């Protein structure tokens, strides 16, 4: 059965046409009976009110379609960089992906980000060059960009016939015929025609390139070409499939989704070139206690292993856990073991999702994706399955939030309700965190960007009906050290008539930016028993999160426990934990501490005539322009700037470019701040 399953994601830069393409796929496969348009706020996959209002995808939506006897699970992921966690967790559980590129914009900033995320998870891909009907569309320029910027090997299987308002169809380079879509049926059917004489030279040129590529990987094709015999289409497709799964070739399709051109061959490409679950190698997990590698075979009859890749609270306040099953079968009513939480949970119901509509099923088998209702403890990234087969899959890694706002309920009675809602949103979104300030009692929420926080605040107020006031966005700073320092901390306190004494020698030193924090115990168990060393470590780890001088989290700091003394009569775990915490603070304060601020990578796309204003707008915000790339219709400015200076930049850019400039911004690194 798994041979007939495809688990694929649709990924791209914002506004490349992901959701529009997905709507066509749903219509042509019979999943929906009308085409929903993003511009009208009626897209099936953009079901959240905010998605319809803003015209962007925020939450990765899942659906299931059938095409040519195959079951395809599709996840339409967001294109905006603020929602990168949605892309990350989708790619973690997908077997293949469709990368959509705009024929005008080409390889845009977020295209590169999601491409590298897919590289990290070794996901095979096919590409669809969309919007060939737009002014400035250039199919061949986009092919060059894919090759140069993404270091991929694009292989066009279709060529566009015409471009811009003259775009009328495609040339199939495998079947060597023209395809023309019929307007009256929203492109539901198309007709095949012989290639016209004026297009034959171009078709022959690219067909020859295609045959050169596939013959490199197939001796059989090489022999047929040398003998001047026809090469069967099945052999070409089989060779392309093999090398696509090896991630050595990228089959490229072309069309214009909004004009209903080119989508059906893309769906064929999903079936023809992207992998079935059992065609991929076994997954490696770890034994939760021993830490040894465990191989997970992708088979139906093994013990159940699945990953929770997304948590969502639906309108009826139920917790929905999206799961991908890698091995075995999960059935409705059975008890499963959560290996990360160390607890059993019951599968109350299993649903198959179609955007925000559901259909109840009795099981999810290996290779498939479904939704479980009933889990109370599950978190994003948890491994669930059989208690008799202990294994933990590698957890997903999400970036740290860099922007915060204070949120305050309008009445005291709503404070507990607000906290409940924040707890729910934290379970759903791993890049969203909140905390209560110990001194002021203020609630502070943090996220990936202004849009991310704006969406979350709107959900709190509109979806959960919590009346709250929100402050202005604030940068989330970090602290670190720039020098090495040793400090001896002596803790001595009499509590309840009992002496608590501990003495530790700590050494702190800076690590390279991005390496993270590290603690090492250099004291032997003979000199300091393990329970006291562990207590000291707890105090130091607590110090990392509470910061040095200003209370911001400490990063990239190495701490060594160099020496310790203890007395059996007065030593307590409490004393060593306190010595670790105070010792960390004092050692760091003597190691030239520094305040770090987030620096963002900024990609600005503007028409040529506004390039001066755009560059000036970045430099006046303490930004540094690293390069400018010329494209057919726009200039691409690549820069870095401190986040605190970038608030309100979108409004400034729009007014400076008469509404024709746009930008993408993502976290780059932390750098010393002049705000200290």
XYZ file of C-alpha atoms in Angstrom, residues 173-629:
457
model
C 9.801 17.389 -23.860
C 9.259 13.697 -23.042
C 6.163 13.201 -25.226
C 7.339 15.888 -27.724
C 3.938 17.565 -28.140
C 2.208 20.833 -27.286
C -0.305 21.002 -24.430
C -3.113 23.587 -24.501
C -5.604 24.095 -21.663
C -9.302 24.728 -22.295
C -10.494 27.928 -20.592
C -14.193 27.145 -20.269
C -13.589 24.350 -17.718
C -11.087 26.261 -15.555
C -8.366 24.279 -17.288
C -9.765 20.944 -16.100
C -8.934 19.393 -19.471
C -6.279 20.098 -22.056
C -5.560 18.994 -25.597
C -2.382 17.690 -27.171
C -1.181 19.050 -30.519
C 1.856 18.434 -32.729
C 4.716 20.902 -32.143
C 4.396 23.736 -34.679
C 7.351 24.238 -37.084
C 8.523 27.565 -35.597
C 8.854 25.982 -32.128
C 10.464 22.733 -33.328
C 14.128 23.957 -33.171
C 13.732 25.124 -29.547
C 11.981 21.876 -28.594
C 14.683 19.781 -30.318
C 17.464 21.740 -28.573
C 16.022 21.164 -25.073
C 14.999 17.571 -25.843
C 18.642 16.907 -26.729
C 19.768 18.435 -23.410
C 17.256 16.232 -21.584
C 18.509 13.089 -23.352
C 22.146 14.058 -22.644
C 21.306 14.328 -18.949
C 19.410 11.040 -18.604
C 21.909 9.112 -20.733
C 24.648 10.114 -18.247
C 22.807 8.012 -15.654
C 21.589 5.147 -17.875
C 23.697 2.840 -20.048
C 20.507 1.512 -21.640
C 19.498 4.988 -22.856
C 23.052 5.612 -24.108
C 22.978 2.425 -26.191
C 19.571 3.254 -27.680
C 20.779 6.759 -28.615
C 23.993 5.397 -30.204
C 21.919 2.892 -32.218
C 19.573 5.774 -33.168
C 16.599 3.862 -31.744
C 13.654 5.553 -29.950
C 13.955 5.761 -26.170
C 10.764 4.608 -24.368
C 9.120 7.307 -22.220
C 8.939 4.865 -19.265
C 12.739 4.473 -19.331
C 13.266 8.271 -19.328
C 10.850 8.667 -16.388
C 12.392 5.771 -14.450
C 15.895 7.274 -14.809
C 14.675 10.739 -13.815
C 12.880 9.240 -10.808
C 15.964 7.385 -9.608
C 18.184 10.466 -9.765
C 15.500 12.742 -8.260
C 15.300 10.421 -5.250
C 19.113 10.602 -5.022
C 18.715 14.434 -5.078
C 21.045 14.718 -8.070
C 18.441 16.023 -10.545
C 15.586 18.512 -10.220
C 12.730 17.934 -12.734
C 11.249 21.326 -13.667
C 7.625 21.989 -14.673
C 6.148 25.270 -15.893
C 2.780 27.015 -15.936
C 0.529 29.757 -14.616
C -1.724 28.480 -11.835
C -3.995 31.528 -11.813
C -4.673 30.978 -15.540
C -5.126 27.203 -14.925
C -2.160 26.220 -17.118
C 0.368 23.472 -16.359
C -0.944 22.055 -13.061
C -1.963 18.510 -14.134
C 1.539 17.595 -15.402
C 2.844 18.810 -12.016
C 0.487 16.377 -10.196
C 1.748 13.627 -12.541
C 5.282 14.671 -11.574
C 4.477 14.213 -7.854
C 3.456 10.593 -8.561
C 6.203 9.928 -11.133
C 9.251 11.477 -9.463
C 8.719 11.875 -5.710
C 9.271 8.918 -3.367
C 6.819 6.528 -1.765
C 7.499 6.143 1.992
C 8.990 2.647 1.639
C 11.444 3.758 -1.059
C 13.410 5.783 1.465
C 16.094 4.311 3.740
C 15.221 3.302 7.338
C 15.133 6.125 9.858
C 17.612 6.232 12.678
C 16.391 6.994 16.188
C 17.988 6.708 19.628
C 17.195 4.440 22.557
C 15.785 6.891 25.170
C 17.830 5.462 28.068
C 20.909 3.863 26.519
C 21.433 6.503 23.806
C 22.258 3.786 21.261
C 21.138 4.073 17.593
C 17.907 2.232 16.697
C 16.893 1.479 13.089
C 13.223 2.027 12.221
C 12.086 0.051 9.177
C 9.266 1.608 7.141
C 6.994 -1.465 7.359
C 3.336 -2.038 8.233
C 3.852 -5.085 10.460
C 6.457 -3.656 12.871
C 5.754 -2.071 16.260
C 4.258 1.405 15.962
C 6.598 4.410 15.744
C 5.256 7.884 14.919
C 6.198 11.527 15.399
C 3.943 14.353 16.566
C 4.903 17.187 14.226
C 2.227 19.735 15.046
C -0.234 20.527 17.844
C -3.358 22.547 17.104
C -6.383 23.518 19.191
C -9.561 23.396 17.126
C -12.714 25.483 17.454
C -14.238 22.986 19.887
C -11.178 23.379 22.190
C -9.889 19.891 21.424
C -6.170 19.259 21.145
C -5.343 17.892 17.677
C -1.987 16.115 17.329
C -0.752 15.804 13.735
C 1.302 12.612 13.453
C 3.409 10.919 10.815
C 3.570 7.129 11.230
C 6.924 5.623 10.205
C 6.448 2.008 11.272
C 3.467 -0.191 12.201
C -0.140 0.955 12.638
C -1.904 3.209 15.140
C -5.587 2.330 15.688
C -8.433 4.261 17.216
C -8.954 3.370 20.897
C -5.460 1.949 21.484
C -3.037 3.180 24.161
C 0.323 4.452 22.895
C 3.477 5.373 24.798
C 4.997 8.850 24.561
C 8.750 8.097 24.775
C 9.713 11.763 25.349
C 7.251 12.333 28.192
C 7.521 8.774 29.576
C 3.720 8.472 29.808
C 0.925 6.481 28.163
C -1.827 8.284 26.255
C -5.023 7.034 24.645
C -5.954 7.523 20.993
C -9.597 8.617 21.321
C -10.221 9.275 17.636
C -8.261 9.455 14.399
C -9.064 12.051 11.754
C -8.007 12.608 8.175
C -7.665 16.338 7.572
C -8.818 18.369 4.623
C -7.650 21.867 5.546
C -9.951 22.583 8.549
C -12.531 19.907 7.682
C -12.181 16.388 9.015
C -13.150 12.810 8.235
C -12.992 10.078 10.888
C -10.941 6.916 10.153
C -10.112 3.890 12.287
C -6.334 3.692 11.742
C -3.166 5.357 10.416
C -0.646 3.011 8.817
C 3.105 3.326 8.235
C 3.857 5.988 5.641
C 0.694 7.966 6.282
C -0.205 11.226 8.024
C -3.233 11.750 10.273
C -4.575 13.600 13.295
C -5.091 12.067 16.740
C -7.661 13.483 19.144
C -7.165 12.797 22.840
C -3.504 13.444 23.659
C -3.054 15.668 26.721
C 0.744 15.667 27.144
C 2.123 15.472 23.588
C 4.464 18.251 22.417
C 5.768 19.076 18.956
C 8.597 16.645 18.149
C 7.516 13.869 20.558
C 7.917 10.225 19.488
C 4.919 7.997 20.206
C 4.425 4.271 19.694
C 4.793 0.928 21.403
C 6.211 0.742 24.929
C 7.974 -2.484 23.914
C 9.994 -0.683 21.198
C 11.712 2.236 22.986
C 12.994 4.793 20.482
C 13.180 8.585 20.263
C 13.404 10.324 16.875
C 15.612 13.372 16.561
C 13.762 16.429 17.785
C 13.199 19.416 15.546
C 15.314 22.513 16.146
C 13.620 25.895 16.121
C 15.234 29.344 16.156
C 15.051 31.483 19.285
C 12.537 34.384 19.329
C 14.106 37.825 18.869
C 11.216 40.249 19.413
C 8.916 40.763 22.412
C 5.845 42.757 23.435
C 4.144 43.233 26.787
C 0.509 42.103 26.911
C -1.875 43.103 29.660
C -5.460 41.915 30.255
C -7.996 44.748 30.547
C -9.413 43.285 33.761
C -7.789 41.330 36.558
C -10.351 38.528 36.160
C -9.111 37.894 32.608
C -5.495 37.386 33.657
C -5.898 33.651 34.333
C -7.775 33.222 31.043
C -4.959 35.029 29.190
C -2.360 32.757 30.792
C -4.392 29.697 29.711
C -4.499 30.956 26.122
C -0.754 31.715 26.113
C -0.126 28.160 27.339
C -2.246 26.785 24.455
C -0.443 28.908 21.855
C 2.969 27.827 23.211
C 2.027 24.173 22.679
C 0.974 24.963 19.109
C 3.945 27.135 18.143
C 7.481 26.257 19.348
C 8.834 29.681 18.307
C 6.379 31.509 20.584
C 7.282 31.871 24.270
C 5.896 33.896 27.155
C 6.992 34.726 30.682
C 5.798 36.649 33.692
C 8.195 39.321 34.912
C 9.035 38.536 38.564
C 9.440 42.195 39.535
C 6.545 43.878 37.695
C 4.155 40.942 37.174
C 4.023 41.980 33.493
C 3.293 39.273 30.892
C 5.793 39.361 28.001
C 5.323 37.391 24.765
C 8.162 36.754 22.290
C 8.199 35.638 18.655
C 10.079 35.618 15.339
C 9.050 39.015 13.983
C 6.492 41.838 13.979
C 4.064 39.906 11.741
C 4.375 36.738 13.860
C 3.483 38.631 17.056
C 0.745 40.600 15.295
C -0.890 37.333 14.169
C -0.623 35.819 17.658
C -2.059 38.909 19.365
C -4.959 38.964 16.882
C -5.652 35.303 17.673
C -5.633 36.013 21.433
C -8.088 38.900 21.066
C -10.349 37.662 18.231
C -10.236 33.841 18.339
C -10.071 33.429 22.122
C -12.031 36.601 23.036
C -9.502 37.836 25.601
C -9.593 41.600 25.993
C -6.003 42.756 26.254
C -3.761 45.749 25.617
C -0.423 45.307 23.862
C 2.731 47.406 24.214
C 5.196 48.397 21.510
C 7.578 45.713 20.143
C 10.840 45.358 22.087
C 14.047 43.650 21.018
C 15.004 40.494 22.895
C 18.672 41.003 23.799
C 21.236 38.417 24.966
C 24.284 38.631 27.269
C 27.706 37.024 27.000
C 31.313 37.379 28.162
C 34.348 38.527 26.183
C 37.177 37.379 28.497
C 38.108 34.423 30.697
C 37.859 34.677 34.470
C 38.184 32.403 37.522
C 36.139 32.991 40.648
C 35.953 31.160 43.978
C 32.476 31.233 45.530
C 31.901 30.383 49.189
C 28.309 29.921 50.262
C 27.546 29.671 54.000
C 24.123 30.034 55.549
C 22.372 28.724 58.684
C 18.784 27.789 57.890
C 16.525 26.285 60.560
C 19.500 25.795 62.861
C 21.399 23.754 60.205
C 24.628 24.888 58.536
C 24.659 24.893 54.700
C 28.179 25.238 53.305
C 29.680 24.912 49.805
C 32.864 26.145 48.129
C 33.435 26.020 44.340
C 36.007 27.407 41.905
C 34.484 28.290 38.509
C 36.195 29.341 35.283
C 34.128 31.138 32.597
C 35.291 31.891 29.056
C 33.698 33.078 25.801
C 32.771 30.653 23.016
C 32.430 31.409 19.308
C 29.176 33.122 18.398
C 26.500 30.513 17.725
C 28.269 27.650 19.551
C 25.882 27.812 22.521
C 26.543 27.377 26.224
C 28.657 24.566 27.650
C 29.273 23.244 31.163
C 32.057 20.827 32.137
C 32.822 19.291 35.532
C 36.598 18.846 36.039
C 36.302 17.672 39.655
C 36.525 13.930 40.329
C 33.620 12.138 42.147
C 36.092 11.259 44.936
C 36.634 14.935 45.672
C 33.005 16.019 45.129
C 30.158 13.458 45.199
C 27.960 13.354 42.109
C 24.824 14.725 43.774
C 26.672 17.922 44.819
C 28.275 18.337 41.376
C 24.797 17.942 39.797
C 23.385 20.561 42.199
C 26.182 22.985 41.243
C 25.427 22.337 37.553
C 21.731 23.109 38.126
C 22.662 26.460 39.645
C 24.910 27.303 36.687
C 22.309 26.248 34.077
C 19.787 28.460 35.860
C 22.311 31.301 35.605
C 22.467 30.879 31.794
C 18.752 31.644 31.485
C 18.639 34.489 34.030
C 21.551 36.399 32.502
C 24.457 38.385 33.963
C 23.703 42.057 34.579
C 20.421 42.896 32.854
C 18.526 39.604 33.128
C 18.690 38.665 29.420
C 19.584 35.012 28.619
C 23.336 34.319 28.529
C 24.690 32.728 25.333
C 27.969 31.277 24.048
C 29.536 30.937 27.506
C 31.745 28.043 28.619
C 31.751 27.266 32.360
C 34.124 24.804 34.047
C 33.857 23.550 37.600
C 37.598 23.593 38.320
C 37.683 22.782 42.032
C 35.348 22.250 44.988
C 35.568 21.465 48.688
C 32.874 20.036 50.896
C 32.417 18.967 54.469
C 30.219 15.941 55.183
C 28.684 17.717 58.177
C 27.663 20.953 56.448
C 27.503 20.167 52.690
C 23.984 20.235 51.175
C 22.647 20.165 47.618
C 20.925 23.490 48.303
C 24.293 25.077 49.241
C 26.045 23.802 46.095
C 23.193 24.900 43.839
C 23.305 28.374 45.378
C 27.135 28.452 45.102
C 26.855 27.494 41.414
C 24.286 30.221 40.741
C 26.057 33.019 42.659
C 29.482 31.864 41.453
C 28.312 32.013 37.819
C 27.053 35.598 38.257
C 30.234 36.767 39.962
C 32.573 34.964 37.525
C 30.757 36.444 34.495
C 30.744 39.945 35.974
C 34.541 39.754 36.103
C 34.805 38.440 32.514
C 33.989 41.682 30.658
C 30.266 40.982 30.082
C 28.659 42.371 26.935
C 25.088 43.035 25.802
C 24.258 41.430 22.437
C 21.489 42.478 20.080
C 19.900 40.574 17.176
C 21.186 41.547 13.730
C 18.879 40.721 10.832
C 19.597 39.693 7.262
C 17.508 42.030 5.106
C 16.620 41.359 1.450
C 15.046 44.331 -0.329
C 13.514 44.085 -3.824
C 12.888 47.441 -5.532
C 12.588 48.788 -9.096
C 15.817 50.304 -10.432
C 14.654 53.906 -10.115
C 14.159 53.565 -6.331
C 17.446 51.848 -5.539
C 19.062 54.993 -4.074
C 16.146 55.599 -1.682
C 16.130 51.937 -0.627
C 19.881 51.861 0.132
C 19.621 55.188 1.979
C 16.739 53.764 4.049
C 18.958 50.884 5.204
C 22.106 52.908 5.942
C 20.155 55.481 8.024
C 19.050 52.534 10.204
C 22.696 51.550 10.913
C 22.468 48.847 8.240
C 25.330 47.605 6.074
C 24.675 46.811 2.393
C 26.671 43.724 1.388
C 25.699 43.389 -2.274
C 23.231 44.409 -4.969
C 22.062 41.954 -7.636
